Short mmCIF file of C-alpha atoms in Angstrom, two decimals:
data_model
loop_
_atom_site.label_atom_id
_atom_site.label_comp_id
_atom_site.label_asym_id
_atom_site.label_seq_id
_atom_site.Cartn_x
_atom_site.Cartn_y
_atom_site.Cartn_z
CA MET A 1 0.00 0.00 0.00
CA ALA A 2 2.91 2.34 0.66
CA THR A 3 4.07 1.86 -2.91
CA ALA A 4 0.54 2.17 -4.31
CA LEU A 5 0.13 5.49 -2.49
CA GLU A 6 3.30 6.76 -4.16
CA PHE A 7 1.49 6.49 -7.51
CA ILE A 8 -2.16 7.29 -6.76
CA ASP A 9 -2.81 11.04 -6.59
CA GLN A 10 -6.05 11.01 -4.58
CA ASN A 11 -7.14 11.84 -1.04
CA LEU A 12 -7.39 8.30 0.32
CA TYR A 13 -7.38 6.47 3.61
CA LEU A 14 -6.70 2.85 4.56
CA ALA A 15 -9.41 0.46 5.65
CA ASP A 16 -9.90 -3.24 6.32
CA LEU A 17 -12.78 -4.56 4.21
CA HIS A 18 -14.30 -8.03 4.17
CA PRO A 19 -16.30 -8.49 0.95
CA GLY A 20 -17.97 -11.71 -0.17
CA ASP A 21 -20.07 -11.94 2.99
CA GLY A 22 -16.94 -11.64 5.10
CA GLN A 23 -14.97 -14.32 3.25
CA TYR A 24 -12.04 -12.06 2.33
CA ASP A 25 -9.63 -9.87 4.27
CA CYS A 26 -8.77 -6.93 2.02
CA LEU A 27 -6.49 -4.06 2.94
CA SER A 28 -8.11 -1.23 1.00
CA LEU A 29 -7.76 2.35 -0.17
CA ILE A 30 -10.99 4.35 0.04
CA THR A 31 -12.00 7.91 -0.88
CA VAL A 32 -13.64 10.24 1.62
CA SER A 33 -16.95 9.57 -0.11
CA GLY A 34 -16.60 5.83 0.53
CA GLU A 35 -15.60 4.72 -2.96
CA VAL A 36 -13.21 1.76 -2.98
CA VAL A 37 -10.20 2.49 -5.21
CA LEU A 38 -8.02 -0.56 -4.49
CA MET A 39 -8.32 -3.77 -2.47
CA LEU A 40 -5.44 -6.16 -1.76
CA ASN A 41 -6.48 -9.59 -0.52
CA ARG A 42 -4.16 -10.29 2.40
CA GLU A 43 -5.12 -13.97 2.76
CA GLY A 44 -5.38 -14.62 -1.00
CA THR A 45 -3.50 -13.55 -4.13
CA SER A 46 -5.56 -10.87 -5.86
CA ALA A 47 -5.95 -7.12 -6.19
CA THR A 48 -9.24 -5.56 -7.26
CA SER A 49 -10.70 -2.22 -8.26
CA LYS A 50 -14.19 -1.26 -9.35
CA SER A 51 -13.42 -2.43 -12.88
CA SER A 52 -11.33 -5.62 -12.74
CA VAL A 53 -9.22 -8.17 -10.85
CA VAL A 54 -5.50 -8.98 -11.00
CA SER A 55 -4.24 -12.30 -9.62
CA ASN A 56 -0.90 -13.58 -8.27
CA ILE A 57 0.13 -10.20 -6.88
CA TRP A 58 2.22 -11.59 -4.00
CA SER A 59 4.18 -14.11 -6.08
CA ASP A 60 4.74 -11.44 -8.75
CA ALA A 61 6.03 -9.02 -6.08
CA ILE A 62 8.50 -11.64 -4.86
CA LYS A 63 9.67 -12.38 -8.41
CA ASN A 64 9.64 -8.93 -9.99
CA GLY A 65 9.86 -6.52 -7.04
CA ILE A 66 7.22 -4.54 -5.20
CA ARG A 67 7.46 -1.34 -7.22
CA SER A 68 7.28 -3.03 -10.62
CA THR A 69 4.39 -5.26 -9.55
CA THR A 70 2.49 -2.29 -8.14
CA MET A 71 2.83 -0.35 -11.39
CA ASP A 72 1.70 -3.36 -13.44
CA THR A 73 -1.24 -3.96 -11.09
CA LEU A 74 -2.46 -0.36 -11.16
CA THR A 75 -2.16 -0.32 -14.94
CA GLU A 76 -4.23 -3.50 -15.31
CA LEU A 77 -6.84 -2.12 -12.89
CA ASP A 78 -7.09 1.14 -14.88
CA ILE A 79 -6.02 3.22 -11.87
CA GLU A 80 -4.37 6.44 -13.04
CA MET A 81 -0.80 6.94 -11.84
CA THR A 82 1.31 10.00 -11.11
CA ASP A 83 4.93 10.66 -10.15
CA ALA A 84 4.17 13.51 -7.73
CA VAL A 85 3.73 12.92 -4.00
CA ASP A 86 2.38 15.68 -1.75
CA LYS A 87 3.33 16.08 1.91
CA GLU A 88 0.11 14.61 3.30
CA ARG A 89 0.49 11.43 1.27
CA SER A 90 4.20 11.18 2.06
CA GLU A 91 3.34 11.00 5.78
CA LEU A 92 0.84 8.20 5.15
CA ILE A 93 3.37 6.35 2.99
CA LEU A 94 5.96 6.57 5.78
CA THR A 95 3.46 5.23 8.31
CA CYS A 96 2.63 2.29 6.02
CA LYS A 97 6.32 1.47 5.63
CA ARG A 98 6.86 1.61 9.38
CA MET A 99 3.98 -0.79 9.95
CA ALA A 100 5.32 -3.18 7.30
CA ARG A 101 8.78 -3.10 8.88
CA TRP A 102 7.21 -3.78 12.28
CA VAL A 103 5.43 -6.86 10.95
CA GLN A 104 8.50 -8.31 9.27
CA HIS A 105 11.29 -7.38 11.66
CA LYS A 106 10.04 -6.37 15.08
CA SER A 107 7.29 -8.98 15.30
CA LYS A 108 9.16 -11.63 13.31
CA ASN A 109 6.16 -11.98 10.98
CA LYS A 110 3.87 -12.83 13.92
CA GLY A 111 2.20 -9.43 13.98
CA LYS A 112 -0.78 -8.11 12.06
CA PRO A 113 -2.11 -4.54 11.72
CA VAL A 114 -5.89 -4.51 12.21
CA CYS A 115 -8.17 -1.55 11.52
CA CYS A 116 -10.14 -0.39 14.57
CA TRP A 117 -13.24 0.23 12.47
CA THR A 118 -15.03 -3.01 11.62
CA ASP A 119 -16.85 -3.19 8.30
CA ASN A 120 -18.04 -6.65 7.35
CA SER A 121 -21.23 -8.62 6.92
CA TYR A 122 -21.46 -9.34 10.64
CA SER A 123 -20.96 -5.88 12.13
CA VAL A 124 -20.12 -2.27 11.31
CA GLY A 125 -18.60 0.08 13.88
CA PRO A 126 -15.68 0.58 16.29
CA ASN A 127 -13.70 -2.52 17.21
CA LYS A 128 -14.18 -2.26 20.96
CA PHE A 129 -12.10 -5.37 21.63
CA LEU A 130 -9.00 -3.59 20.25
CA LEU A 131 -9.79 -0.08 21.48
CA GLU A 132 -10.38 -1.17 25.07
CA GLN A 133 -6.83 -2.55 25.27
CA VAL A 134 -5.31 0.92 24.81
CA GLN A 135 -5.48 4.27 26.62
CA ILE A 136 -6.60 6.32 23.62
CA PRO A 137 -5.59 10.05 23.72
CA THR A 138 -8.57 12.37 23.97
CA LEU A 139 -7.37 14.35 20.96
CA TRP A 140 -7.62 11.24 18.81
CA THR A 141 -11.30 10.86 19.63
CA LYS A 142 -11.98 14.41 18.41
CA LEU A 143 -10.59 13.86 14.90
CA GLU A 144 -12.97 14.22 11.98
CA PRO A 145 -13.66 10.73 10.60
CA PRO A 146 -12.08 9.79 7.26
CA SER A 147 -15.54 9.29 5.75
CA LYS A 148 -19.17 10.02 6.60
CA ASN A 149 -19.80 6.30 7.13
CA SER A 150 -17.30 5.91 9.98
CA ASP A 151 -15.97 7.67 13.09
CA TRP A 152 -12.54 8.65 14.48
CA SER A 153 -11.62 5.00 15.18
CA ALA A 154 -11.37 4.36 11.43
CA TRP A 155 -8.07 6.29 11.49
CA LEU A 156 -6.55 3.76 13.90
CA PHE A 157 -4.72 0.53 13.17
CA ALA A 158 -3.78 -1.78 16.04
CA LEU A 159 -0.48 -3.62 15.77
CA THR A 160 -1.41 -7.02 17.17
CA ILE A 161 0.24 -10.33 18.03
CA ASP A 162 -2.23 -13.16 18.68
CA GLU A 163 -5.00 -10.53 18.93
CA LYS A 164 -3.19 -8.69 21.73
CA VAL A 165 -2.53 -5.02 20.95
CA VAL A 166 1.18 -4.18 21.07
CA ALA A 167 0.77 -0.60 19.80
CA MET A 168 -1.86 1.67 18.26
CA VAL A 169 -1.13 3.70 15.11
CA ASN A 170 -2.99 6.84 14.07
CA MET A 171 -3.01 6.88 10.25
CA LYS A 172 -4.15 10.51 10.22
CA THR A 173 -1.37 11.96 12.37
CA GLY A 174 1.32 9.30 11.95
CA ASP A 175 1.63 8.97 15.73
CA ALA A 176 1.82 5.64 17.54
CA ILE A 177 1.35 4.76 21.20
CA ASN A 178 1.89 1.83 23.52
CA PRO A 179 -1.17 0.33 25.27
CA ASP A 180 -0.45 2.52 28.33
CA GLY A 181 -0.67 5.67 26.20
CA THR A 182 3.07 6.42 26.06
CA LYS A 183 4.76 7.08 22.73
CA PHE A 184 5.66 4.01 20.68
CA THR A 185 9.01 4.45 18.92
CA GLN A 186 10.52 0.96 18.62
CA TRP A 187 9.50 0.32 15.02
CA TYR A 188 12.44 -1.76 13.84
CA SER A 189 14.28 -3.37 16.76
CA ASP A 190 13.91 -7.04 17.72
CA ILE A 191 11.02 -7.53 20.13
CA PHE A 192 11.91 -11.01 21.33
CA ALA A 193 15.60 -11.86 21.47
CA ILE A 194 17.40 -9.06 23.32
CA PRO A 195 16.80 -8.44 27.05
CA LYS A 196 15.72 -4.94 27.99
CA ALA A 197 18.90 -4.32 29.98
CA VAL A 198 20.98 -4.79 26.83
CA ARG A 199 18.94 -2.15 25.01
CA GLN A 200 19.87 0.69 27.35
CA LYS A 201 22.03 3.24 25.56
CA VAL A 202 24.85 5.33 26.97
CA LYS A 203 23.52 8.82 27.53
CA VAL A 204 26.68 10.72 26.65
CA VAL A 205 28.13 8.76 23.74
CA SER A 206 25.92 7.16 21.09
CA LEU A 207 27.01 3.52 20.70
CA PRO A 208 25.36 0.43 19.22
CA ASP A 209 23.31 -1.52 21.75
CA GLU A 210 25.24 -4.68 20.91
CA LEU A 211 28.25 -5.17 18.66
CA PRO A 212 28.01 -7.65 15.76
CA THR A 213 29.89 -10.91 16.22
CA GLU A 214 32.99 -11.64 14.19
CA GLU A 215 30.96 -14.15 12.15
CA VAL A 216 28.45 -11.44 11.19
CA MET A 217 31.20 -8.95 10.37
CA ALA A 218 32.92 -11.58 8.18
CA ILE A 219 29.68 -12.02 6.24
CA PHE A 220 29.22 -8.27 5.83
CA ARG A 221 32.80 -7.90 4.60
CA LYS A 222 31.86 -9.97 1.56
CA VAL A 223 30.15 -6.84 0.18
CA SER A 224 32.58 -4.26 1.56
CA MET A 225 33.52 -3.29 -2.02
CA PHE A 226 29.94 -3.43 -3.29
CA ASN A 227 27.79 -0.28 -3.33
CA GLY A 228 24.17 -1.39 -3.40
CA TYR A 229 22.92 2.18 -3.68
CA LYS A 230 24.98 2.73 -6.83
CA VAL A 231 23.87 -0.53 -8.45
CA PHE A 232 20.16 -0.45 -7.60
CA GLY A 233 19.44 3.17 -6.66
CA ASP A 234 16.08 3.71 -4.99
CA GLN A 235 15.09 0.13 -5.85
CA LEU A 236 17.57 -1.34 -3.35
CA ALA A 237 15.17 -1.50 -0.40
CA ASN A 238 12.37 -3.04 -2.47
CA ILE A 239 14.66 -5.68 -3.95
CA ALA A 240 16.25 -6.53 -0.60
CA GLU A 241 12.93 -6.70 1.26
CA THR A 242 11.47 -8.95 -1.47
CA ILE A 243 14.44 -11.33 -1.30
CA SER A 244 14.25 -11.44 2.50
CA ALA A 245 10.51 -12.11 2.49
CA GLU A 246 10.89 -14.95 -0.04
CA TRP A 247 13.72 -16.61 1.92
CA HIS A 248 11.85 -16.33 5.24
CA THR A 249 8.80 -17.90 3.56
CA SER A 250 10.30 -20.58 1.30
CA GLY A 251 14.03 -20.70 2.05
CA GLU A 252 14.80 -19.82 -1.58
CA LEU A 253 17.11 -17.12 -2.95
CA PRO A 254 17.27 -15.62 -6.48
CA SER A 255 19.92 -16.73 -8.97
CA ASP A 256 21.05 -13.15 -9.72
CA ILE A 257 24.31 -12.64 -7.76
CA GLU A 258 24.00 -8.86 -7.97
CA GLN A 259 20.64 -9.04 -6.19
CA ILE A 260 22.16 -11.36 -3.57
CA LYS A 261 24.95 -8.86 -2.94
CA GLY A 262 22.43 -6.02 -2.84
CA ALA A 263 20.36 -7.87 -0.23
CA LEU A 264 23.42 -8.46 1.96
CA PHE A 265 24.55 -4.84 1.52
CA PHE A 266 21.08 -3.67 2.59
CA GLU A 267 21.20 -5.87 5.72
CA TRP A 268 24.64 -4.48 6.53
CA ARG A 269 23.32 -0.90 6.36
CA ARG A 270 20.19 -1.85 8.32
CA ASN A 271 22.34 -3.39 11.06
CA TYR A 272 24.48 -0.25 11.20
CA ASP A 273 21.41 1.97 11.52
CA SER A 274 19.55 -0.15 14.09
CA GLY A 275 22.45 -1.13 16.34
CA TYR A 276 20.96 -4.60 16.86
CA PRO A 277 22.93 -7.48 15.27
CA PRO A 278 20.97 -10.28 13.58
CA LYS A 279 20.20 -13.42 15.55
CA GLY A 280 18.32 -16.65 15.06
CA ARG A 281 16.57 -16.92 11.71
CA ASP A 282 17.83 -13.48 10.64
CA LEU A 283 21.40 -14.68 11.17
CA ARG A 284 20.71 -17.82 9.15
CA TYR A 285 19.44 -15.57 6.35
CA LEU A 286 22.77 -13.68 6.32
CA GLN A 287 24.64 -16.99 6.32
CA ALA A 288 22.60 -18.14 3.30
CA LEU A 289 23.43 -14.94 1.41
CA GLY A 290 27.10 -15.29 2.29
CA THR A 291 27.18 -18.93 1.15
CA VAL A 292 25.79 -18.04 -2.29
CA ILE A 293 28.36 -15.23 -2.70
CA ASP A 294 31.20 -17.61 -1.73
CA LYS A 295 30.03 -20.24 -4.22
CA HIS A 296 29.83 -17.63 -6.99
CA SER A 297 33.35 -16.35 -6.19
CA LYS A 298 34.81 -19.88 -6.32
CA GLY A 299 32.87 -20.73 -9.49
#
């Protein structure tokens, strides 16, 4: 959705819709008048608009990249595209990307963002089960609803793990809070592996929370002479995230060695920015990338 919003020049908001008598779970873009512009089936494979349907969107995204697949999908659905992004949409795009990163990295793919406005064949209205888990700021409840058919809660997406709310995101303001009402800022760091005491940072000098092991550094050094930004430009993140998602799902990596190097380069920069070295399955992913690069070098 973040990528779709980069191309669609309309005043839209995100919603969770369940068409087909509640059979489908579709993350959707809707106009203020309630018109559905785009629906992505999260549990299936299709994207739909008011005019047509496109199938295999997730497998195409893994194979061809998110940006390319999005452009192809919007073209097939007859959704007009633009290359201009205004400030209001850029904030929404950033919030979408943060939520996606939270799902993949902080929650280890266990998390799911759920809209706090329910709209399906069984009920329509605020999702009290989610809202009652969080101390909602009063200012949030005074926001004008995104459409005449909803209320302020339609702006909110709960970040959940096993239906428990970990944080609440306001898609209108871009703010996020913990269940106790305090500001939520830990978008990218590992939520499970590192004890809280290890996370504490030195107040005077900014240092990484935990230094990478020699094994990790040896893997990163395999791309020390490779500039992923120069090779892939603004496509680097999309390519790297697609490769990571495919490996974490199927254990498979692409045959293109440049993409492999780009993925490892991206993980190196991500580790530098976050200060939290990879562990567990994330470490095994780096090892897999390093193994392919070694085999290519010897071949």
